[in-house]
Short mmCIF file of N, CA and C in Angstrom, two decimals:
data_model
loop_
_atom_site.label_atom_id
_atom_site.label_comp_id
_atom_site.label_asym_id
_atom_site.label_seq_id
_atom_site.Cartn_x
_atom_site.Cartn_y
_atom_site.Cartn_z
N MET A 1 -14.49 5.91 39.29
CA MET A 1 -15.19 7.07 38.26
C MET A 1 -14.09 7.67 37.29
N ARG A 2 -12.97 8.07 38.06
CA ARG A 2 -11.82 8.62 37.10
C ARG A 2 -11.36 7.59 36.12
N ALA A 3 -11.01 6.09 36.31
CA ALA A 3 -10.43 5.47 35.70
C ALA A 3 -11.51 5.29 34.20
N LEU A 4 -13.00 5.00 34.55
CA LEU A 4 -13.68 4.92 33.76
C LEU A 4 -13.74 6.30 32.90
N LEU A 5 -13.53 7.52 33.40
CA LEU A 5 -13.38 9.00 32.38
C LEU A 5 -12.47 8.79 31.62
N ALA A 6 -11.33 8.19 32.01
CA ALA A 6 -9.94 8.12 31.33
C ALA A 6 -10.16 7.17 29.97
N VAL A 7 -10.83 5.77 30.57
CA VAL A 7 -10.72 4.89 29.29
C VAL A 7 -12.13 5.55 28.28
N LEU A 8 -12.96 6.36 28.92
CA LEU A 8 -13.87 6.64 27.59
C LEU A 8 -13.11 8.04 26.84
N LEU A 9 -12.61 9.00 27.49
CA LEU A 9 -11.59 9.86 26.77
C LEU A 9 -10.73 9.05 25.84
N VAL A 10 -9.84 8.20 26.27
CA VAL A 10 -8.97 7.52 25.27
C VAL A 10 -9.72 6.98 24.04
N ALA A 11 -10.87 6.31 24.62
CA ALA A 11 -11.53 5.47 23.09
C ALA A 11 -12.33 6.42 22.39
N SER A 12 -12.70 7.63 22.79
CA SER A 12 -13.20 8.77 22.07
C SER A 12 -12.24 9.11 21.19
N ALA A 13 -11.03 9.40 21.59
CA ALA A 13 -10.00 10.17 20.43
C ALA A 13 -9.31 8.62 19.77
N ALA A 14 -9.37 7.38 19.89
CA ALA A 14 -9.02 6.63 18.60
C ALA A 14 -9.90 6.36 17.56
N PRO A 15 -9.11 6.55 16.42
CA PRO A 15 -9.89 6.62 15.35
C PRO A 15 -10.85 5.26 15.23
N ALA A 16 -12.10 5.01 15.02
CA ALA A 16 -12.80 4.28 14.49
C ALA A 16 -12.43 3.17 13.19
N ALA A 17 -12.35 1.87 13.32
CA ALA A 17 -12.15 1.26 12.00
C ALA A 17 -13.25 1.49 10.82
N ALA A 18 -12.87 1.72 9.83
CA ALA A 18 -13.28 2.26 8.39
C ALA A 18 -14.41 1.44 8.18
N ASP A 19 -15.47 1.91 7.75
CA ASP A 19 -16.49 1.14 6.84
C ASP A 19 -16.41 1.57 5.51
N VAL A 20 -15.11 1.05 5.11
CA VAL A 20 -14.83 1.61 3.62
C VAL A 20 -15.41 0.54 2.73
N ALA A 21 -16.46 1.19 1.85
CA ALA A 21 -17.22 0.54 0.61
C ALA A 21 -16.71 0.82 -0.82
N ILE A 22 -16.77 -0.04 -1.80
CA ILE A 22 -16.57 0.03 -3.13
C ILE A 22 -17.66 1.15 -3.23
N GLY A 23 -17.07 2.21 -4.29
CA GLY A 23 -17.70 3.16 -4.75
C GLY A 23 -17.62 4.30 -3.80
N ALA A 24 -17.44 4.24 -2.28
CA ALA A 24 -17.38 5.25 -1.62
C ALA A 24 -16.28 6.16 -1.61
N PRO A 25 -16.27 7.42 -1.19
CA PRO A 25 -15.23 8.11 -1.23
C PRO A 25 -14.05 7.86 -0.49
N ALA A 26 -12.78 7.42 -0.91
CA ALA A 26 -11.93 7.04 0.14
C ALA A 26 -11.44 7.80 0.99
N PRO A 27 -11.31 7.26 2.55
CA PRO A 27 -10.97 8.02 3.27
C PRO A 27 -9.62 9.14 3.24
N ASP A 28 -9.59 10.22 3.46
CA ASP A 28 -8.53 11.16 3.12
C ASP A 28 -7.42 10.94 4.45
N PHE A 29 -6.35 11.26 4.04
CA PHE A 29 -5.06 10.98 5.11
C PHE A 29 -4.05 11.80 4.91
N THR A 30 -3.45 11.96 5.83
CA THR A 30 -2.07 12.65 5.79
C THR A 30 -0.80 11.57 6.86
N ALA A 31 0.11 11.22 5.86
CA ALA A 31 1.05 10.67 6.39
C ALA A 31 2.45 11.09 6.40
N THR A 32 3.46 10.28 7.25
CA THR A 32 4.76 10.52 6.72
C THR A 32 5.62 9.47 5.94
N ASP A 33 6.54 9.88 5.05
CA ASP A 33 7.00 8.50 4.51
C ASP A 33 8.52 8.67 5.00
N SER A 34 9.05 7.51 4.39
CA SER A 34 10.39 6.93 5.09
C SER A 34 11.69 8.44 5.11
N LYS A 35 11.14 8.88 3.86
CA LYS A 35 12.16 10.03 4.01
C LYS A 35 11.90 11.39 4.82
N GLY A 36 10.42 11.18 5.49
CA GLY A 36 10.31 12.63 6.43
C GLY A 36 9.44 13.48 5.87
N ARG A 37 9.13 13.21 4.77
CA ARG A 37 8.15 13.85 3.89
C ARG A 37 6.69 13.54 4.25
N ILE A 38 5.82 14.60 4.10
CA ILE A 38 4.25 14.53 4.53
C ILE A 38 3.86 14.44 3.15
N VAL A 39 2.90 13.23 3.27
CA VAL A 39 2.37 12.89 1.95
C VAL A 39 0.44 12.79 2.53
N ARG A 40 -0.05 13.56 1.25
CA ARG A 40 -1.69 13.63 1.65
C ARG A 40 -2.26 12.80 0.67
N LEU A 41 -3.11 11.96 0.80
CA LEU A 41 -3.86 11.59 -0.45
C LEU A 41 -4.55 12.29 -1.30
N ALA A 42 -5.08 13.55 -0.56
CA ALA A 42 -5.66 14.51 -1.43
C ALA A 42 -4.72 15.09 -2.46
N ASP A 43 -3.69 15.14 -2.07
CA ASP A 43 -2.48 15.51 -3.09
C ASP A 43 -2.37 14.87 -4.32
N TYR A 44 -2.90 13.62 -4.63
CA TYR A 44 -3.01 12.87 -5.72
C TYR A 44 -4.54 12.86 -6.57
N ARG A 45 -5.48 13.69 -6.14
CA ARG A 45 -6.57 13.71 -6.60
C ARG A 45 -6.45 13.91 -8.12
N GLY A 46 -7.15 13.04 -9.02
CA GLY A 46 -6.86 13.16 -10.17
C GLY A 46 -6.30 12.12 -11.00
N ARG A 47 -5.70 11.23 -9.92
CA ARG A 47 -4.72 10.33 -10.28
C ARG A 47 -5.23 8.75 -9.85
N ILE A 48 -5.22 7.89 -10.33
CA ILE A 48 -5.27 6.42 -9.67
C ILE A 48 -4.19 6.23 -8.61
N VAL A 49 -4.75 5.62 -7.38
CA VAL A 49 -4.04 5.40 -6.30
C VAL A 49 -4.10 4.16 -5.72
N VAL A 50 -2.84 3.29 -5.79
CA VAL A 50 -2.93 2.24 -5.10
C VAL A 50 -2.40 2.30 -3.82
N LEU A 51 -3.27 1.51 -2.68
CA LEU A 51 -2.45 1.50 -1.49
C LEU A 51 -2.06 0.17 -1.10
N GLU A 52 -0.90 -0.22 -1.01
CA GLU A 52 -0.40 -1.59 -0.37
C GLU A 52 0.01 -1.69 1.06
N TRP A 53 -0.53 -2.48 1.75
CA TRP A 53 -0.19 -2.82 3.18
C TRP A 53 0.63 -3.71 3.04
N THR A 54 2.01 -3.26 3.44
CA THR A 54 3.12 -4.30 3.60
C THR A 54 3.73 -4.58 5.07
N ASN A 55 4.23 -5.62 5.13
CA ASN A 55 5.14 -5.96 6.40
C ASN A 55 6.14 -6.85 6.01
N PRO A 56 7.46 -6.14 6.28
CA PRO A 56 8.59 -6.97 5.32
C PRO A 56 8.94 -8.46 5.82
N GLY A 57 8.14 -8.79 6.87
CA GLY A 57 8.71 -10.00 7.79
C GLY A 57 7.32 -11.01 7.58
N CYS A 58 6.35 -10.55 7.01
CA CYS A 58 5.51 -11.45 6.65
C CYS A 58 5.79 -12.41 5.50
N PRO A 59 5.64 -13.69 5.73
CA PRO A 59 5.74 -14.72 4.44
C PRO A 59 5.11 -14.52 3.16
N PHE A 60 3.74 -13.86 3.28
CA PHE A 60 3.18 -13.58 2.04
C PHE A 60 3.65 -12.37 1.21
N VAL A 61 4.07 -11.35 2.04
CA VAL A 61 4.69 -9.87 1.40
C VAL A 61 6.18 -10.57 0.81
N ARG A 62 6.89 -11.42 1.62
CA ARG A 62 8.07 -11.95 1.27
C ARG A 62 8.13 -12.53 -0.16
N ALA A 63 6.89 -13.46 -0.42
CA ALA A 63 6.96 -14.22 -1.55
C ALA A 63 6.74 -13.23 -2.66
N HIS A 64 6.17 -12.01 -2.38
CA HIS A 64 5.66 -11.19 -3.73
C HIS A 64 6.88 -10.31 -4.06
N TYR A 65 7.76 -10.17 -3.14
CA TYR A 65 9.19 -9.44 -3.16
C TYR A 65 9.99 -10.28 -3.65
N ASP A 66 10.30 -11.26 -3.04
CA ASP A 66 11.43 -12.28 -3.52
C ASP A 66 11.13 -12.78 -4.67
N SER A 67 9.89 -12.99 -5.00
CA SER A 67 9.68 -13.68 -6.67
C SER A 67 9.82 -12.41 -7.58
N GLY A 68 9.76 -11.19 -7.41
CA GLY A 68 9.90 -9.98 -7.95
C GLY A 68 8.68 -9.69 -8.53
N THR A 69 7.60 -10.34 -7.98
CA THR A 69 6.30 -9.92 -8.68
C THR A 69 5.69 -8.64 -7.99
N MET A 70 5.88 -8.13 -6.99
CA MET A 70 5.40 -7.00 -6.31
C MET A 70 6.05 -5.99 -6.86
N PRO A 71 7.44 -5.83 -6.74
CA PRO A 71 7.99 -4.76 -7.66
C PRO A 71 7.90 -4.57 -9.19
N ALA A 72 7.38 -5.56 -9.89
CA ALA A 72 6.82 -5.76 -11.40
C ALA A 72 5.51 -5.02 -11.43
N VAL A 73 4.62 -5.38 -10.41
CA VAL A 73 3.40 -4.99 -10.46
C VAL A 73 3.44 -3.43 -9.90
N GLN A 74 4.34 -2.85 -9.05
CA GLN A 74 4.31 -1.37 -8.88
C GLN A 74 4.59 -0.77 -9.93
N ARG A 75 5.58 -1.22 -10.89
CA ARG A 75 6.00 -0.40 -12.18
C ARG A 75 5.14 -0.53 -13.24
N ASP A 76 3.94 -1.81 -13.30
CA ASP A 76 3.04 -1.85 -14.27
C ASP A 76 2.02 -0.86 -13.75
N ALA A 77 1.69 -0.59 -12.59
CA ALA A 77 0.72 0.28 -12.21
C ALA A 77 0.91 1.57 -12.43
N GLN A 78 2.46 1.98 -12.41
CA GLN A 78 2.52 3.64 -12.45
C GLN A 78 2.71 3.60 -13.74
N ALA A 79 3.31 2.50 -14.81
CA ALA A 79 2.96 2.87 -16.31
C ALA A 79 1.97 3.29 -16.62
N ALA A 80 0.83 2.57 -15.95
CA ALA A 80 -0.79 2.75 -16.36
C ALA A 80 -1.53 4.29 -15.67
N GLY A 81 -0.09 4.96 -14.89
CA GLY A 81 -0.44 6.32 -14.42
C GLY A 81 -0.90 6.26 -12.90
N ALA A 82 -0.84 5.08 -12.44
CA ALA A 82 -1.24 4.99 -10.89
C ALA A 82 0.19 5.60 -10.09
N VAL A 83 -0.30 5.99 -8.76
CA VAL A 83 0.32 6.49 -7.87
C VAL A 83 0.49 5.07 -6.78
N TRP A 84 1.70 4.84 -6.33
CA TRP A 84 1.74 3.66 -5.37
C TRP A 84 2.33 4.05 -4.05
N LEU A 85 1.50 3.70 -3.23
CA LEU A 85 1.87 4.02 -1.47
C LEU A 85 1.76 2.59 -0.79
N SER A 86 3.06 2.49 -0.47
CA SER A 86 3.47 1.40 0.35
C SER A 86 3.18 2.13 1.64
N ILE A 87 2.70 0.89 2.34
CA ILE A 87 1.96 1.51 4.00
C ILE A 87 2.48 0.19 4.97
N ASN A 88 3.40 0.68 5.78
CA ASN A 88 3.66 0.03 7.00
C ASN A 88 3.05 0.25 8.10
N SER A 89 2.24 -0.57 8.71
CA SER A 89 1.73 -0.36 10.04
C SER A 89 2.18 -0.74 11.27
N GLY A 90 3.23 -1.55 10.81
CA GLY A 90 4.29 -2.45 12.02
C GLY A 90 4.50 -1.21 13.46
N ALA A 91 4.00 -1.79 14.37
CA ALA A 91 3.93 -0.88 15.63
C ALA A 91 5.33 -1.32 16.17
N PRO A 92 6.23 -0.11 17.11
CA PRO A 92 7.20 -0.25 17.54
C PRO A 92 7.25 -1.38 18.52
N GLY A 93 8.64 -2.33 18.50
CA GLY A 93 8.53 -3.84 19.03
C GLY A 93 7.68 -4.82 18.10
N LYS A 94 6.96 -4.67 17.24
CA LYS A 94 6.13 -5.86 16.77
C LYS A 94 7.11 -6.01 15.56
N GLN A 95 6.65 -7.08 14.65
CA GLN A 95 7.05 -7.63 13.44
C GLN A 95 6.74 -6.81 12.25
N GLY A 96 7.93 -6.36 11.87
CA GLY A 96 7.90 -5.35 10.38
C GLY A 96 8.08 -3.68 10.69
N HIS A 97 8.13 -3.58 12.02
CA HIS A 97 8.50 -2.17 12.14
C HIS A 97 9.79 -1.61 12.11
N MET A 98 9.66 -0.60 11.29
CA MET A 98 10.92 0.19 10.44
C MET A 98 10.72 1.68 10.93
N ILE A 99 12.18 2.08 10.96
CA ILE A 99 12.01 3.69 10.99
C ILE A 99 12.38 4.14 9.40
N GLY A 100 12.61 5.28 9.31
CA GLY A 100 12.49 5.66 7.94
C GLY A 100 14.01 4.97 7.16
N ALA A 101 15.39 4.91 7.59
CA ALA A 101 16.39 4.48 7.05
C ALA A 101 15.98 3.11 6.54
N GLU A 102 15.54 2.83 7.84
CA GLU A 102 15.30 0.81 7.60
C GLU A 102 14.68 0.59 6.85
N ALA A 103 13.33 1.44 6.19
CA ALA A 103 12.54 1.39 5.57
C ALA A 103 13.09 1.45 3.81
N ASP A 104 13.81 2.51 3.83
CA ASP A 104 14.44 2.78 2.57
C ASP A 104 15.49 1.45 2.38
N ALA A 105 16.24 0.97 3.16
CA ALA A 105 17.05 0.03 2.71
C ALA A 105 16.13 -1.36 2.45
N GLN A 106 14.98 -1.44 2.74
CA GLN A 106 14.10 -2.65 2.52
C GLN A 106 13.65 -2.42 1.32
N VAL A 107 13.09 -1.04 1.06
CA VAL A 107 13.14 -0.61 -0.57
C VAL A 107 14.09 -1.19 -1.64
N ALA A 108 15.06 -0.87 -1.18
CA ALA A 108 16.11 -0.67 -2.03
C ALA A 108 16.59 -2.42 -2.22
N LYS A 109 16.64 -3.23 -1.04
CA LYS A 109 16.99 -4.33 -1.12
C LYS A 109 16.07 -5.29 -1.94
N ASP A 110 14.47 -4.65 -2.07
CA ASP A 110 13.68 -5.35 -2.63
C ASP A 110 13.29 -5.14 -4.06
N LYS A 111 14.03 -4.14 -4.50
CA LYS A 111 14.08 -3.36 -5.51
C LYS A 111 12.39 -2.92 -5.91
N ALA A 112 12.41 -2.45 -4.78
CA ALA A 112 10.43 -2.19 -4.83
C ALA A 112 10.43 -1.01 -5.76
N ALA A 113 9.50 -0.21 -6.12
CA ALA A 113 9.05 0.86 -6.65
C ALA A 113 7.79 1.45 -6.17
N PRO A 114 7.91 1.74 -5.12
CA PRO A 114 6.45 2.50 -4.54
C PRO A 114 6.79 4.10 -5.01
N THR A 115 5.88 4.91 -5.13
CA THR A 115 5.97 6.34 -5.19
C THR A 115 6.29 6.68 -3.69
N ALA A 116 6.06 6.25 -2.64
CA ALA A 116 6.55 6.73 -1.63
C ALA A 116 6.31 5.33 -0.50
N TYR A 117 6.78 5.20 0.75
CA TYR A 117 6.62 4.49 1.61
C TYR A 117 6.34 4.91 3.14
N LEU A 118 5.17 4.86 2.96
CA LEU A 118 4.36 5.34 4.33
C LEU A 118 4.55 4.64 5.67
N LEU A 119 5.16 5.24 6.59
CA LEU A 119 5.17 4.92 8.14
C LEU A 119 3.99 5.24 8.90
N ASP A 120 3.20 4.03 9.44
CA ASP A 120 2.13 4.02 10.14
C ASP A 120 2.37 3.61 11.52
N PRO A 121 3.12 3.48 12.15
CA PRO A 121 3.46 2.86 13.56
C PRO A 121 2.27 2.97 14.56
N ALA A 122 1.41 3.66 14.41
CA ALA A 122 0.50 3.66 15.32
C ALA A 122 -0.88 2.85 14.71
N GLY A 123 -0.56 2.53 13.33
CA GLY A 123 -1.90 2.01 12.95
C GLY A 123 -2.79 2.76 12.62
N THR A 124 -2.83 4.07 12.23
CA THR A 124 -4.07 5.10 12.43
C THR A 124 -4.48 4.80 10.90
N LEU A 125 -3.76 4.65 9.97
CA LEU A 125 -4.01 4.72 8.36
C LEU A 125 -4.54 2.93 8.26
N GLY A 126 -4.07 2.27 9.01
CA GLY A 126 -4.47 0.78 8.86
C GLY A 126 -6.13 0.66 9.29
N ARG A 127 -6.28 1.31 10.69
CA ARG A 127 -7.56 1.26 11.16
C ARG A 127 -8.48 2.23 10.30
N LEU A 128 -8.25 3.13 9.79
CA LEU A 128 -8.71 4.30 8.50
C LEU A 128 -9.48 3.51 7.65
N TYR A 129 -8.57 2.54 7.28
CA TYR A 129 -9.11 1.75 6.11
C TYR A 129 -9.50 0.22 6.21
N GLY A 130 -9.19 0.06 7.48
CA GLY A 130 -9.70 -1.52 7.84
C GLY A 130 -8.71 -2.77 7.26
N ALA A 131 -7.55 -2.30 7.07
CA ALA A 131 -6.52 -2.96 6.63
C ALA A 131 -6.35 -4.03 7.76
N LYS A 132 -6.36 -5.21 7.46
CA LYS A 132 -6.32 -6.62 8.30
C LYS A 132 -4.92 -7.37 7.95
N THR A 133 -4.36 -7.56 6.63
CA THR A 133 -3.43 -8.35 6.47
C THR A 133 -2.49 -7.83 5.69
N THR A 134 -1.37 -8.49 5.24
CA THR A 134 -0.30 -7.82 4.41
C THR A 134 -0.13 -8.95 3.41
N PRO A 135 0.07 -8.56 2.17
CA PRO A 135 -0.40 -7.51 1.53
C PRO A 135 -2.03 -7.27 1.42
N HIS A 136 -2.25 -6.03 1.83
CA HIS A 136 -3.84 -5.68 1.51
C HIS A 136 -3.69 -4.65 0.60
N MET A 137 -4.61 -4.50 -0.14
CA MET A 137 -4.81 -3.66 -1.56
C MET A 137 -5.79 -2.79 -1.66
N TYR A 138 -5.54 -1.65 -1.95
CA TYR A 138 -6.58 -0.90 -2.34
C TYR A 138 -6.32 -0.02 -3.35
N VAL A 139 -7.58 0.06 -4.35
CA VAL A 139 -7.33 1.21 -5.42
C VAL A 139 -8.31 2.07 -5.54
N ILE A 140 -7.86 3.21 -5.64
CA ILE A 140 -8.76 4.55 -5.49
C ILE A 140 -9.02 5.05 -7.05
N THR A 141 -9.82 5.62 -7.22
CA THR A 141 -10.04 6.22 -8.67
C THR A 141 -9.58 7.59 -8.47
N ALA A 142 -9.18 8.13 -9.76
CA ALA A 142 -8.75 9.40 -10.06
C ALA A 142 -9.72 10.51 -8.95
N ASP A 143 -11.08 10.33 -9.35
CA ASP A 143 -12.04 11.29 -8.49
C ASP A 143 -12.08 10.93 -6.96
N GLY A 144 -11.52 9.89 -6.41
CA GLY A 144 -11.33 9.51 -5.02
C GLY A 144 -12.21 8.47 -4.48
N ARG A 145 -13.02 7.61 -5.18
CA ARG A 145 -13.53 6.48 -4.51
C ARG A 145 -12.85 5.27 -4.39
N LEU A 146 -13.42 4.67 -3.65
CA LEU A 146 -12.77 3.15 -3.51
C LEU A 146 -13.27 2.62 -4.73
N ALA A 147 -12.45 1.48 -5.71
CA ALA A 147 -12.66 0.81 -6.52
C ALA A 147 -12.35 -0.65 -6.48
N TYR A 148 -11.38 -0.77 -5.74
CA TYR A 148 -10.90 -2.24 -5.26
C TYR A 148 -10.64 -2.37 -3.86
N GLU A 149 -10.50 -3.44 -3.04
CA GLU A 149 -10.25 -3.77 -1.68
C GLU A 149 -10.20 -5.15 -1.70
N GLY A 150 -8.91 -5.57 -1.33
CA GLY A 150 -8.62 -7.03 -1.38
C GLY A 150 -7.08 -7.55 -1.55
N ALA A 151 -7.24 -8.38 -1.97
CA ALA A 151 -5.86 -9.30 -2.09
C ALA A 151 -5.11 -8.76 -3.48
N ILE A 152 -3.64 -9.15 -3.33
CA ILE A 152 -2.94 -8.63 -4.37
C ILE A 152 -3.15 -9.44 -5.91
N ASP A 153 -3.56 -10.87 -5.48
CA ASP A 153 -3.44 -12.03 -6.56
C ASP A 153 -4.58 -13.04 -6.21
N ASP A 154 -4.92 -13.88 -6.76
CA ASP A 154 -5.84 -14.87 -6.61
C ASP A 154 -5.02 -16.17 -5.93
N ARG A 155 -3.64 -16.22 -5.24
CA ARG A 155 -3.07 -17.29 -4.84
C ARG A 155 -2.35 -16.62 -3.39
N PRO A 156 -3.30 -16.80 -2.36
CA PRO A 156 -2.90 -16.59 -0.85
C PRO A 156 -2.04 -17.82 -0.38
N THR A 157 -0.67 -17.80 -0.83
CA THR A 157 0.15 -18.48 -0.38
C THR A 157 1.58 -17.75 -0.31
N ALA A 158 2.11 -18.53 0.61
CA ALA A 158 4.03 -17.72 0.80
C ALA A 158 4.63 -18.56 -0.29
N ASP A 159 4.28 -19.19 -1.47
CA ASP A 159 5.48 -19.42 -2.03
C ASP A 159 5.60 -18.69 -3.30
N PRO A 160 6.76 -18.03 -3.35
CA PRO A 160 7.10 -17.28 -4.61
C PRO A 160 6.65 -17.80 -6.17
N GLU A 161 6.84 -18.99 -6.09
CA GLU A 161 6.56 -19.67 -7.48
C GLU A 161 5.04 -19.11 -7.71
N ASP A 162 3.92 -19.45 -6.50
CA ASP A 162 2.63 -19.32 -6.86
C ASP A 162 2.36 -17.69 -7.38
N ALA A 163 3.09 -16.64 -6.41
CA ALA A 163 3.24 -15.47 -6.90
C ALA A 163 3.52 -15.18 -8.31
N LYS A 164 4.31 -16.06 -8.73
CA LYS A 164 4.52 -15.58 -10.23
C LYS A 164 3.37 -15.83 -11.26
N ALA A 165 2.85 -17.10 -10.73
CA ALA A 165 1.85 -17.39 -11.64
C ALA A 165 0.37 -17.24 -11.45
N ALA A 166 0.35 -16.21 -10.49
CA ALA A 166 -1.00 -15.53 -10.08
C ALA A 166 -1.77 -15.02 -11.20
N THR A 167 -2.95 -14.88 -10.94
CA THR A 167 -3.57 -13.67 -11.50
C THR A 167 -3.55 -12.42 -10.88
N ARG A 168 -3.08 -11.24 -11.36
CA ARG A 168 -3.00 -10.39 -10.38
C ARG A 168 -4.31 -9.49 -10.28
N TRP A 169 -4.95 -9.35 -9.42
CA TRP A 169 -6.32 -8.78 -9.11
C TRP A 169 -6.14 -7.21 -9.16
N ALA A 170 -5.25 -6.93 -8.42
CA ALA A 170 -5.03 -5.39 -7.98
C ALA A 170 -4.47 -4.53 -9.32
N LEU A 171 -3.59 -5.25 -9.70
CA LEU A 171 -3.29 -4.56 -11.19
C LEU A 171 -4.15 -4.70 -11.97
N ASN A 172 -5.12 -5.89 -12.20
CA ASN A 172 -6.00 -5.69 -13.06
C ASN A 172 -7.32 -4.49 -12.63
N ALA A 173 -7.36 -4.48 -11.36
CA ALA A 173 -8.39 -3.32 -11.04
C ALA A 173 -7.96 -1.76 -11.33
N VAL A 174 -6.57 -1.72 -11.48
CA VAL A 174 -5.77 -0.34 -11.84
C VAL A 174 -6.26 -0.28 -13.16
N ARG A 175 -6.07 -1.23 -14.15
CA ARG A 175 -6.49 -1.14 -15.59
C ARG A 175 -7.75 -1.06 -16.02
N ALA A 176 -8.73 -1.54 -15.02
CA ALA A 176 -10.29 -1.64 -15.20
C ALA A 176 -10.48 -0.21 -15.17
N VAL A 177 -10.01 0.56 -14.17
CA VAL A 177 -10.07 1.79 -13.38
C VAL A 177 -9.66 2.67 -14.49
N LYS A 178 -8.42 2.58 -15.13
CA LYS A 178 -8.03 3.65 -16.25
C LYS A 178 -8.70 3.10 -17.51
N ALA A 179 -9.47 2.17 -17.88
CA ALA A 179 -10.38 2.21 -18.91
C ALA A 179 -11.70 2.58 -18.78
N GLY A 180 -12.18 2.90 -17.38
CA GLY A 180 -13.56 3.55 -16.85
C GLY A 180 -14.43 2.54 -16.85
N ARG A 181 -13.56 1.27 -16.30
CA ARG A 181 -14.60 0.00 -16.02
C ARG A 181 -14.52 -0.30 -14.54
N LYS A 182 -15.77 -1.02 -13.87
CA LYS A 182 -15.62 -1.20 -12.60
C LYS A 182 -14.88 -2.26 -12.09
#
């Protein structure tokens, strides 16, 4: 009986996977970035926000960073007024897990340009948004509603040349939101 009670208590304390729907309010969160700063989604209210789930060991992520397309998309989105939050949900001992200094070194190596690199080793943000893959992208409107959830582009391969030739769906979503379109 005690074992069952313990399981129920743990299960009730764990965040459930979100049912994040386009047009619905984006789930708010507080996280720590690679520099140890607290980042709150609510602090960016009034601006478009891009969430990029990343794993530096993922071959699909590597294709986008090694080709230079992800840093270019980050800069283009920021030039359009967006905030870019890269999120690493790698758990300790698993592929992609990093601590702050390692994440900062990876950002520098990749010539990446996120507004902040968030560390989510418990997977709390990943479950909150239902992020399943990397890169998994979300675009949030200035009024806090989810406008896009999906792939970075139309080429789901690990080939850097494909990344260069792809249609950049997430960036197109940022541009559409900025223009007031769905």
